[in-house]
Structures are given as C-alpha cells and as structure tokens.
Short mmCIF file of C-alpha atoms in Angstrom, two decimals:
data_model
loop_
_atom_site.label_atom_id
_atom_site.label_comp_id
_atom_site.label_asym_id
_atom_site.label_seq_id
_atom_site.Cartn_x
_atom_site.Cartn_y
_atom_site.Cartn_z
CA MET A 5 -60.10 63.23 -77.90
CA ARG A 6 -58.73 65.75 -78.12
CA ASP A 7 -55.31 65.28 -76.04
CA THR A 8 -54.04 62.54 -78.11
CA PRO A 9 -50.80 63.07 -79.77
CA ALA A 10 -53.27 63.03 -82.86
CA ALA A 11 -54.58 66.08 -81.45
CA ASP A 12 -52.17 67.48 -80.61
CA ARG A 13 -50.91 67.37 -83.52
CA ILE A 14 -53.80 68.54 -86.22
CA LYS A 15 -53.87 71.32 -84.17
CA PHE A 16 -49.97 72.24 -84.91
CA LEU A 17 -50.97 71.96 -88.23
CA ARG A 18 -53.81 73.46 -88.08
CA GLY A 19 -52.27 76.82 -86.26
CA LEU A 20 -49.86 77.94 -88.84
CA ARG A 21 -49.85 81.33 -89.57
CA VAL A 22 -47.23 83.42 -91.13
CA ILE A 23 -45.44 85.66 -89.02
CA ARG A 24 -44.63 89.41 -90.37
CA ARG A 25 -42.63 90.63 -87.52
CA PHE A 26 -39.51 89.53 -86.20
CA ARG A 27 -38.04 89.95 -82.98
CA PRO A 28 -34.16 90.57 -83.44
CA ASP A 29 -32.89 87.62 -81.46
CA PRO A 30 -31.30 85.00 -82.81
CA VAL A 31 -31.93 81.13 -84.21
CA PRO A 32 -29.85 78.64 -82.11
CA GLN A 33 -28.65 76.57 -84.74
CA GLU A 34 -29.69 73.64 -83.32
CA VAL A 35 -33.50 74.98 -84.87
CA VAL A 36 -31.69 75.46 -88.01
CA ASP A 37 -30.21 72.65 -87.80
CA ASP A 38 -34.20 70.39 -87.26
CA VAL A 39 -35.27 73.42 -89.98
CA LEU A 40 -33.21 71.73 -92.82
CA GLU A 41 -33.53 67.75 -91.44
CA VAL A 42 -36.97 68.20 -91.64
CA ALA A 43 -36.32 70.61 -95.53
CA ARG A 44 -34.43 67.68 -96.63
CA TRP A 45 -36.45 64.89 -96.19
CA THR A 46 -39.21 66.67 -98.20
CA GLY A 47 -41.06 64.35 -100.14
CA SER A 48 -40.92 64.69 -104.31
CA SER A 49 -42.54 63.62 -107.33
CA ALA A 50 -40.33 60.37 -108.36
CA ASN A 51 -38.18 61.30 -105.22
CA ARG A 52 -36.11 64.08 -107.65
CA GLN A 53 -35.80 66.23 -104.89
CA PRO A 54 -35.82 68.90 -107.34
CA TRP A 55 -33.92 71.51 -104.84
CA GLU A 56 -30.86 72.75 -103.09
CA LEU A 57 -31.04 75.98 -100.08
CA ILE A 58 -28.97 79.16 -100.20
CA LEU A 59 -29.47 79.80 -96.27
CA VAL A 60 -28.59 84.02 -95.59
CA ARG A 61 -27.99 84.96 -92.90
CA ASP A 62 -25.96 88.32 -93.10
CA ARG A 63 -27.84 91.37 -92.39
CA GLU A 64 -27.12 93.25 -95.69
CA ARG A 65 -27.34 90.80 -97.80
CA MET A 66 -30.80 90.19 -95.95
CA ASP A 67 -31.95 93.97 -96.71
CA ALA A 68 -30.71 93.71 -100.00
CA LEU A 69 -33.02 90.40 -100.20
CA SER A 70 -35.26 92.40 -99.13
CA ARG A 71 -35.60 95.27 -101.12
CA ILE A 72 -36.50 93.72 -103.90
CA GLY A 73 -39.44 91.30 -105.00
CA ASP A 74 -42.47 91.84 -105.50
CA SER A 75 -43.73 93.56 -102.24
CA PRO A 76 -41.23 95.57 -100.77
CA GLY A 77 -41.83 95.73 -97.33
CA LEU A 78 -44.29 93.67 -97.24
CA VAL A 79 -41.92 90.70 -95.43
CA PRO A 80 -39.18 92.34 -93.49
CA LEU A 81 -36.39 90.13 -94.83
CA ALA A 82 -33.98 92.60 -93.11
CA ASP A 83 -35.62 91.27 -89.79
CA ALA A 84 -34.79 87.99 -89.85
CA ALA A 85 -32.41 85.96 -88.44
CA LEU A 86 -31.89 84.43 -91.83
CA VAL A 87 -33.31 83.67 -95.42
CA LEU A 88 -33.36 80.50 -96.44
CA VAL A 89 -34.07 80.60 -100.49
CA PRO A 90 -35.26 77.47 -102.68
CA VAL A 91 -32.87 76.62 -105.58
CA LEU A 92 -35.13 74.63 -108.29
CA THR A 93 -32.84 72.84 -110.12
CA ARG A 94 -35.05 71.20 -112.70
CA GLU A 95 -38.36 71.81 -114.10
CA ASN A 96 -41.60 71.62 -113.35
CA ALA A 97 -40.64 71.90 -109.47
CA GLU A 98 -43.25 74.59 -108.20
CA LEU A 99 -45.02 71.29 -106.58
CA ASP A 100 -42.43 69.90 -104.90
CA ALA A 101 -40.62 73.17 -104.08
CA GLY A 102 -44.63 73.97 -102.16
CA ARG A 103 -44.27 71.10 -100.76
CA LEU A 104 -40.59 71.80 -99.34
CA LEU A 105 -42.17 75.58 -98.75
CA GLU A 106 -44.36 74.06 -96.37
CA ARG A 107 -42.09 71.37 -94.48
CA ILE A 108 -39.62 74.79 -93.89
CA MET A 109 -42.43 76.89 -92.20
CA LEU A 110 -43.49 74.04 -89.69
CA ALA A 111 -40.06 72.65 -88.75
CA ALA A 112 -39.76 76.70 -87.73
CA ALA A 113 -43.07 76.85 -85.91
CA ALA A 114 -42.52 73.29 -84.54
CA HIS A 115 -39.24 75.51 -82.51
CA GLY A 116 -41.71 78.26 -81.81
CA VAL A 117 -39.71 80.78 -84.72
CA GLY A 118 -41.85 82.16 -87.28
CA ALA A 119 -41.56 81.95 -90.89
CA SER A 120 -43.13 84.41 -93.83
CA VAL A 121 -42.55 83.89 -97.55
CA ALA A 122 -41.83 86.39 -100.03
CA GLY A 123 -42.21 86.53 -104.00
CA PHE A 124 -39.49 87.29 -105.85
CA GLY A 125 -42.21 87.73 -108.56
CA SER A 126 -40.56 89.82 -111.67
CA ALA A 127 -37.10 89.86 -109.79
CA ILE A 128 -36.50 87.26 -110.14
CA PRO A 129 -32.82 88.01 -112.45
CA GLU A 130 -32.11 90.29 -109.11
CA ALA A 131 -32.53 87.29 -106.95
CA LYS A 132 -30.62 84.87 -109.26
CA GLU A 133 -27.56 87.80 -109.38
CA LEU A 134 -27.38 89.04 -106.02
CA LEU A 135 -27.55 85.13 -104.77
CA ARG A 136 -25.40 83.74 -107.55
CA VAL A 137 -27.70 81.31 -108.77
CA PRO A 138 -26.88 80.32 -112.61
CA ASP A 139 -29.12 80.96 -114.99
CA ARG A 140 -30.59 77.42 -115.56
CA HIS A 141 -31.64 77.41 -111.69
CA GLY A 142 -35.33 78.27 -110.26
CA LEU A 143 -36.05 80.99 -108.05
CA ARG A 144 -39.49 81.55 -106.49
CA VAL A 145 -39.55 82.61 -102.91
CA ALA A 146 -37.40 83.12 -100.36
CA VAL A 147 -38.56 82.62 -96.43
CA ALA A 148 -38.08 84.63 -93.60
CA LEU A 149 -37.65 82.77 -90.98
CA GLY A 150 -37.09 84.12 -86.72
CA TYR A 151 -39.07 85.19 -83.73
CA PRO A 152 -42.23 86.35 -83.47
CA ALA A 153 -41.70 90.33 -82.75
CA ASP A 154 -45.10 89.77 -80.01
CA GLU A 155 -48.10 87.82 -79.12
CA ARG A 156 -50.28 89.64 -82.13
CA ALA A 157 -47.37 89.11 -84.33
CA ARG A 158 -48.89 85.75 -85.43
CA LEU A 159 -52.11 87.68 -85.97
CA VAL A 160 -51.74 90.22 -88.52
CA SER A 161 -52.72 87.78 -92.15
CA VAL A 162 -56.18 86.83 -89.65
CA GLU A 163 -57.52 89.64 -88.30
CA ARG A 164 -56.19 92.72 -90.62
CA ASP A 165 -56.93 95.63 -87.42
CA VAL A 166 -54.09 94.08 -85.32
CA ASP A 167 -51.97 96.06 -87.25
CA THR A 168 -52.41 98.97 -89.66
CA ARG A 169 -48.71 99.72 -90.38
CA LEU A 170 -48.52 96.11 -92.39
CA PRO A 171 -49.89 97.10 -96.33
CA LEU A 172 -52.09 94.54 -96.66
CA GLY A 173 -54.45 96.46 -98.71
CA ASN A 174 -57.83 94.09 -99.76
CA LEU A 175 -55.83 90.68 -98.98
CA PRO A 176 -58.48 88.94 -97.77
CA VAL A 177 -58.03 87.32 -94.51
CA GLY A 178 -58.55 84.36 -92.94
CA ARG A 179 -60.21 80.82 -95.37
CA LYS A 180 -62.79 79.94 -98.04
CA PRO A 181 -65.30 77.82 -96.09
CA LEU A 182 -65.06 73.81 -96.76
CA SER A 183 -68.70 74.40 -98.54
CA ARG A 184 -66.15 76.15 -101.02
CA LEU A 185 -63.16 74.19 -100.30
CA VAL A 186 -64.54 70.17 -101.23
CA HIS A 187 -66.49 69.04 -103.70
CA PHE A 188 -67.91 64.69 -103.52
CA GLU A 189 -66.15 62.79 -106.22
CA ARG A 190 -66.68 65.23 -108.86
CA TYR A 191 -66.18 68.39 -109.20
CA GLY A 192 -69.73 70.73 -109.68
CA SER A 193 -71.50 67.93 -107.32
CA GLY A 194 -71.60 70.68 -104.78
CA PRO A 195 -70.38 69.96 -100.95
CA ALA A 196 -73.78 70.14 -98.56
CA THR A 197 -73.69 66.68 -98.43
CA GLU A 198 -71.48 63.84 -97.95
CA PRO A 199 -72.42 60.23 -99.34
CA GLY A 200 -70.00 57.00 -98.85
CA PRO A 201 -69.31 54.80 -95.46
CA THR A 202 -68.12 57.17 -92.72
CA VAL A 203 -67.51 54.06 -90.68
CA SER A 204 -64.78 53.87 -87.90
CA MET B 26 -33.97 68.16 -75.30
CA ARG B 27 -35.56 65.28 -76.86
CA ASP B 28 -38.25 64.45 -74.88
CA THR B 29 -39.75 68.21 -75.34
CA PRO B 30 -42.72 68.83 -77.57
CA ALA B 31 -40.82 70.92 -80.29
CA ALA B 32 -38.29 67.75 -80.26
CA ASP B 33 -41.89 65.45 -80.60
CA ARG B 34 -43.17 68.21 -83.50
CA ILE B 35 -39.57 67.53 -85.83
CA LYS B 36 -39.74 64.09 -85.38
CA PHE B 37 -43.43 63.88 -86.74
CA LEU B 38 -42.41 66.28 -89.80
CA ARG B 39 -39.08 64.56 -90.45
CA GLY B 40 -40.60 60.67 -89.99
CA LEU B 41 -42.98 61.54 -93.23
CA ARG B 42 -42.90 58.78 -95.67
CA VAL B 43 -45.30 57.86 -98.61
CA ILE B 44 -47.31 54.50 -98.02
CA ARG B 45 -48.66 52.90 -101.07
CA ARG B 46 -49.81 49.35 -99.45
CA PHE B 47 -52.93 50.17 -97.53
CA ARG B 48 -55.27 47.62 -95.82
CA PRO B 49 -59.13 48.11 -96.40
CA ASP B 50 -60.06 49.74 -93.20
CA PRO B 51 -62.20 52.43 -94.21
CA VAL B 52 -61.01 56.33 -92.65
CA PRO B 53 -62.98 57.70 -89.88
CA GLN B 54 -65.15 60.79 -90.87
CA GLU B 55 -62.86 62.84 -88.12
CA VAL B 56 -60.02 61.78 -89.50
CA VAL B 57 -60.87 62.72 -92.96
CA ASP B 58 -62.81 66.53 -91.25
CA ASP B 59 -59.45 66.75 -89.47
CA VAL B 60 -57.46 66.77 -92.96
CA LEU B 61 -59.80 69.09 -94.51
CA GLU B 62 -59.44 71.67 -92.23
CA VAL B 63 -55.38 70.84 -92.10
CA ALA B 64 -56.15 71.89 -95.72
CA ARG B 65 -59.03 74.21 -95.56
CA TRP B 66 -56.08 76.40 -93.77
CA THR B 67 -53.22 76.29 -95.77
CA GLY B 68 -51.08 79.12 -97.07
CA SER B 69 -50.97 80.68 -99.93
CA SER B 70 -50.00 83.49 -101.99
CA ALA B 71 -51.97 86.46 -101.18
CA ASN B 72 -54.06 84.11 -99.58
CA ARG B 73 -55.37 83.89 -102.54
CA GLN B 74 -56.33 79.41 -101.60
CA PRO B 75 -56.34 79.04 -105.58
CA TRP B 76 -57.69 75.17 -105.33
CA GLU B 77 -60.72 73.53 -104.20
CA LEU B 78 -60.66 69.29 -103.79
CA ILE B 79 -62.63 66.47 -104.65
CA LEU B 80 -63.22 63.51 -102.05
CA VAL B 81 -63.36 60.49 -103.64
CA ARG B 82 -64.95 57.21 -102.07
CA ASP B 83 -66.42 55.76 -104.61
CA ARG B 84 -64.77 52.89 -105.53
CA GLU B 85 -65.37 52.26 -108.94
CA ARG B 86 -64.44 55.91 -109.39
CA MET B 87 -60.56 54.89 -107.44
CA ASP B 88 -60.34 52.06 -109.92
CA ALA B 89 -60.53 54.16 -112.96
CA LEU B 90 -58.69 56.68 -111.40
CA SER B 91 -55.71 53.96 -110.84
CA ARG B 92 -55.95 53.19 -114.76
CA ILE B 93 -54.74 56.20 -115.53
CA GLY B 94 -51.77 58.51 -115.45
CA ASP B 95 -48.07 57.76 -115.19
CA SER B 96 -47.27 55.11 -112.90
CA PRO B 97 -50.52 52.78 -113.20
CA GLY B 98 -50.42 50.15 -110.24
CA LEU B 99 -47.27 51.92 -108.42
CA VAL B 100 -49.65 53.76 -106.41
CA PRO B 101 -52.73 51.67 -105.69
CA LEU B 102 -54.77 54.27 -105.35
CA ALA B 103 -57.87 51.81 -105.65
CA ASP B 104 -56.65 50.49 -102.68
CA ALA B 105 -57.07 53.62 -100.72
CA ALA B 106 -59.99 54.22 -98.40
CA LEU B 107 -59.77 56.92 -99.68
CA VAL B 108 -58.80 59.79 -102.62
CA LEU B 109 -58.34 63.60 -102.73
CA VAL B 110 -57.77 65.74 -105.54
CA PRO B 111 -56.61 69.28 -105.57
CA VAL B 112 -58.32 70.68 -107.88
CA LEU B 113 -56.24 74.35 -109.32
CA THR B 114 -57.69 77.29 -110.32
CA ARG B 115 -56.22 79.43 -111.07
CA GLU B 116 -52.14 80.09 -112.89
CA ASN B 117 -49.32 78.82 -111.64
CA ALA B 118 -50.99 77.96 -108.14
CA GLU B 119 -48.55 74.69 -108.55
CA LEU B 120 -46.50 76.03 -105.46
CA ASP B 121 -48.89 76.91 -103.86
CA ALA B 122 -50.96 73.37 -104.30
CA GLY B 123 -47.82 71.70 -103.46
CA ARG B 124 -48.04 73.43 -99.36
CA LEU B 125 -51.61 71.91 -99.76
CA LEU B 126 -50.35 68.60 -100.89
CA GLU B 127 -47.59 68.49 -97.79
CA ARG B 128 -50.21 69.62 -95.26
CA ILE B 129 -52.55 66.96 -96.59
CA MET B 130 -50.01 63.40 -95.87
CA LEU B 131 -49.43 65.56 -92.45
CA ALA B 132 -52.72 65.41 -90.98
CA ALA B 133 -53.39 62.31 -92.43
CA ALA B 134 -49.62 60.98 -90.76
CA ALA B 135 -50.77 62.74 -87.47
CA HIS B 136 -53.47 59.73 -87.45
CA GLY B 137 -51.79 57.09 -88.75
CA VAL B 138 -53.54 57.51 -91.84
CA GLY B 139 -51.19 56.85 -95.13
CA ALA B 140 -51.05 59.09 -98.58
CA SER B 141 -49.68 58.85 -101.39
CA VAL B 142 -48.97 60.28 -104.58
CA ALA B 143 -50.21 59.91 -107.81
CA GLY B 144 -49.38 62.37 -111.24
CA PHE B 145 -51.86 62.26 -113.44
CA GLY B 146 -48.68 63.19 -115.52
CA SER B 147 -50.13 63.11 -120.01
CA ALA B 148 -53.08 61.82 -118.49
CA ILE B 149 -54.86 64.87 -116.85
CA PRO B 150 -57.10 65.41 -120.21
CA GLU B 151 -58.23 61.90 -119.38
CA ALA B 152 -58.93 62.73 -115.43
CA LYS B 153 -60.30 66.40 -116.42
CA GLU B 154 -62.80 64.02 -117.77
CA LEU B 155 -63.14 61.10 -114.94
CA LEU B 156 -63.98 63.62 -112.77
CA ARG B 157 -65.77 66.84 -113.96
CA VAL B 158 -63.42 69.37 -114.02
CA PRO B 159 -63.98 72.58 -115.69
CA ASP B 160 -61.02 72.23 -118.56
CA ARG B 161 -60.21 75.91 -117.27
CA HIS B 162 -58.93 73.94 -114.11
CA GLY B 163 -55.30 72.52 -113.30
CA LEU B 164 -54.87 69.33 -112.21
CA ARG B 165 -51.36 67.23 -111.36
CA VAL B 166 -52.05 64.61 -108.73
CA ALA B 167 -54.20 62.39 -106.50
CA VAL B 168 -53.78 61.63 -102.96
CA ALA B 169 -54.34 58.78 -102.23
CA LEU B 170 -54.96 57.80 -97.46
CA GLY B 171 -55.55 54.50 -95.96
CA TYR B 172 -54.67 52.67 -92.99
CA PRO B 173 -50.48 50.89 -94.12
CA ALA B 174 -50.87 47.32 -95.12
CA ASP B 175 -48.46 46.53 -92.91
CA GLU B 176 -45.28 47.82 -90.79
CA ARG B 177 -43.56 47.63 -93.20
CA ALA B 178 -45.66 50.43 -95.45
CA ARG B 179 -43.63 52.69 -94.92
CA LEU B 180 -40.19 51.41 -95.65
CA VAL B 181 -40.61 50.62 -99.17
CA SER B 182 -39.71 53.92 -100.18
CA VAL B 183 -36.50 53.80 -98.12
CA GLU B 184 -35.70 50.72 -98.39
CA ARG B 185 -35.80 49.33 -101.84
CA ASP B 186 -35.18 45.44 -101.32
CA VAL B 187 -38.08 45.61 -98.55
CA ASP B 188 -41.13 44.73 -100.97
CA THR B 189 -39.80 43.55 -104.86
CA ARG B 190 -43.88 43.26 -105.78
CA LEU B 191 -44.14 47.02 -106.20
CA PRO B 192 -42.33 49.04 -109.06
CA LEU B 193 -39.63 50.95 -108.02
CA GLY B 194 -37.64 50.51 -110.49
CA ASN B 195 -34.49 53.30 -110.64
CA LEU B 196 -35.98 55.12 -108.18
CA PRO B 197 -33.18 56.55 -105.77
CA VAL B 198 -34.40 55.81 -102.17
CA GLY B 199 -33.56 58.37 -98.95
CA ARG B 200 -32.48 61.58 -99.34
CA LYS B 201 -29.42 63.75 -100.58
CA PRO B 202 -26.93 64.77 -97.45
CA LEU B 203 -26.79 68.67 -96.83
CA SER B 204 -23.87 68.60 -98.31
CA ARG B 205 -25.51 68.58 -101.29
CA LEU B 206 -28.71 70.76 -100.18
CA VAL B 207 -27.33 73.21 -98.87
CA HIS B 208 -25.31 76.82 -99.44
CA PHE B 209 -24.16 79.30 -97.70
CA GLU B 210 -25.31 83.38 -98.33
CA ARG B 211 -24.51 82.97 -102.34
CA TYR B 212 -25.37 79.48 -104.23
CA GLY B 213 -21.57 77.75 -104.68
CA SER B 214 -20.11 79.05 -101.06
CA GLY B 215 -19.62 75.33 -100.83
CA PRO B 216 -21.30 73.91 -97.56
CA ALA B 217 -18.99 72.89 -95.57
CA THR B 218 -18.22 75.40 -93.35
CA GLU B 219 -20.86 77.60 -91.84
CA PRO B 220 -20.75 80.25 -91.21
CA GLY B 221 -22.41 82.73 -89.39
CA PRO B 222 -23.80 83.54 -85.48
CA THR B 223 -24.75 80.49 -84.35
CA VAL B 224 -26.15 82.03 -80.26
CA SER B 225 -28.53 80.46 -78.54
#
C-alpha cells in the first residue's frame, strides 16, 4: 500500500514542516501562480471567501515587514523570495484563514518551496500601515516563501539542536502523541482503546 | 510539466471540494489512522498544538450532532461514516484550528474519502454537553467524513443545479477570480499587473 497515490499524498501532507532559512533564489512565476490558484480554491464557511492576499516581493518592504511582529528575527521574512499576507475581510474569519494558510504552505511545498508563518501579534496596526490595509480589515500573519537554505532547514522546527542560531527558546518540538490528541465518542473518554467498527 | 509529482500535488490540493452526500460504507481503520496522523502533525503558532479531537462513530451520537448547529440538514453528519470534532484547548486558536481542519479534509481526500464541515454556531453549548467538552474549551465545527455517495457528490458545492435536494439557498458557488483576490506590494494596488522579478 505504501506506493499508492494515496500513500504519496499522505506522506506529502504528513511531511510539511516550516522552513525558517531560505536561499536567495527567486521563486518562478509558475510556482507562484500555482500557490495562488490553490489559495483561491480554499473552502470557507458558506463559501464566503473572507480574504484577500497581498503579494510582497519588494526587498525593502519585506525588510520592513521583518522588523515588526512578535518574533523579530525568528522568521526571516527579509530572506524570503516573497511574502504572502492574508487580509481578513470579514469578522470571525480566523478559522477560514487558517485553512487558506495551510493550503498556501502545502502548495509551496508541492514545488519544494518552503514556508514559515510570522504572527504580527501586537504590531498589527504597524503592519496595516505598512501594507496600506484598511482598518476595517484584519491581519494576523504573514507567510514567507522561498527555497530552503539547505537540507537541514526543514529540521529546525523538529530538532532543536540542528541550528542553534535560531532563537527557538523553549518552544516544544515535534508533536504530542495520539494518546494526548484523540478522544473517542466524547471528551475525556480516554484514548487508549478504540471501539466501533473498523471494517475495511 | 503537467505530469510531475508537483503537478499531481497541486491538482490534488486544487481539487478539494466538500462532500455533502455520503454512501454508508465504513471508512477503514488505516484510513482513519492516516487522517489522525496528518492531523497530529499540523503546524501551529509556537507549536502550541491548541487542540484535541473527538472521534465519533456511534450512530446515535452522530444523529444527535446532526440535529444541532446552524444548518440542520445541510451537512449530513448523520450519514457520515465518522465525525471528527476539534476541541480548541486555548484562547485564540481559530487560525491554528483552521490549519488542522484543512489537513483533515485533505488527508481524507487522499484516500478518496469526502469531508464536509458543519459549524455549531449558536449551538456550541448544546454540542459541548453532547460531547462532554469542558466549558473552558472551545468548539466551532465538526467534520463529517465518508465515501462520496456518487460521482456528482463532489459537485454539489460548485454546481448548484446538480442536486436540488440540497438547501444551498443563496450560497455563492465557485470562487472569486484572482483579480479580486490578489494585491501586489500593498493593499489596493490593483491586481491587473504583476511587477517584480519572475525569473525561473
């Protein structure tokens, strides 16, 4: 089963990691086009599509973006080939925006392009000014895109000792196990046993 | 280029649609395992993983779930093979939860399993009671999973005249064009022309 298209896709989805170090190569326009097309087809509540995107390639603007936000230096927006900034055009659009975000990262990864997410946090007003976003719209994060700097760039978020230049601080690495993730039938049921039919 | 692995992955991502009509076949455990594993590896802000999942297969509980929420009858939770309910275990976890949601749908789609999203809306307290979710945690949506009822089941959300049984009402279909999605360098710059380097 491990060589089926399904297995390839699961491996692809399972393997997504943030990339925080980029090499300077530009990302070809046809790759950007694919990312935008996958983003465009993101599903949303009642198909409201409560978003627009700002595509930033200007180096000065990326530098300026990289100097605002919660984690200056952690996510190198300035080193990215381009930055995509989702603009939330409705209230309560965060859940939908998260779907958009994941698809942008996956579409980039489909082409070997890495992505990381930078939260604007308390610097949202500054980001809005820099990007000329009307106050009525929301900003949460920017997505930096670029080719990974090297083979180890995809490991920085899961093996903290690989690149000690990164200020990962006390961020946990890896993911919690299924035993801490999944409940059956109701919350608190305990994850140890799996009832119910499992017929294939 | 259209036969490369990248093109396959883009086509896969691009092609995700909600499925609102399921056939009664159960979903094999190995498929559920893949969905949970892809969900488990979802990235989140500062790797906080602000979620847990409730996996519901009990028919009566799915029936009960299908009777609450904003759109009774629109999303047939009761017809699903299983339902996954993300529990938000931190404040402001919606953006991260959206990423989780998209990966669940994509991992299911990798196996040909359809998914649709039902928002609890104002019925969140009722949903919490039904699923025994502590009041301190958040609930937003449930994801129904199952094999599509037929070839046309994937079309109901993009071609409204295919299945008139569905109360799609005035929901828009398709997606807005790139010209209404993308701004360059700053908001309001207009999407018509694309400046900047596009070297491959």
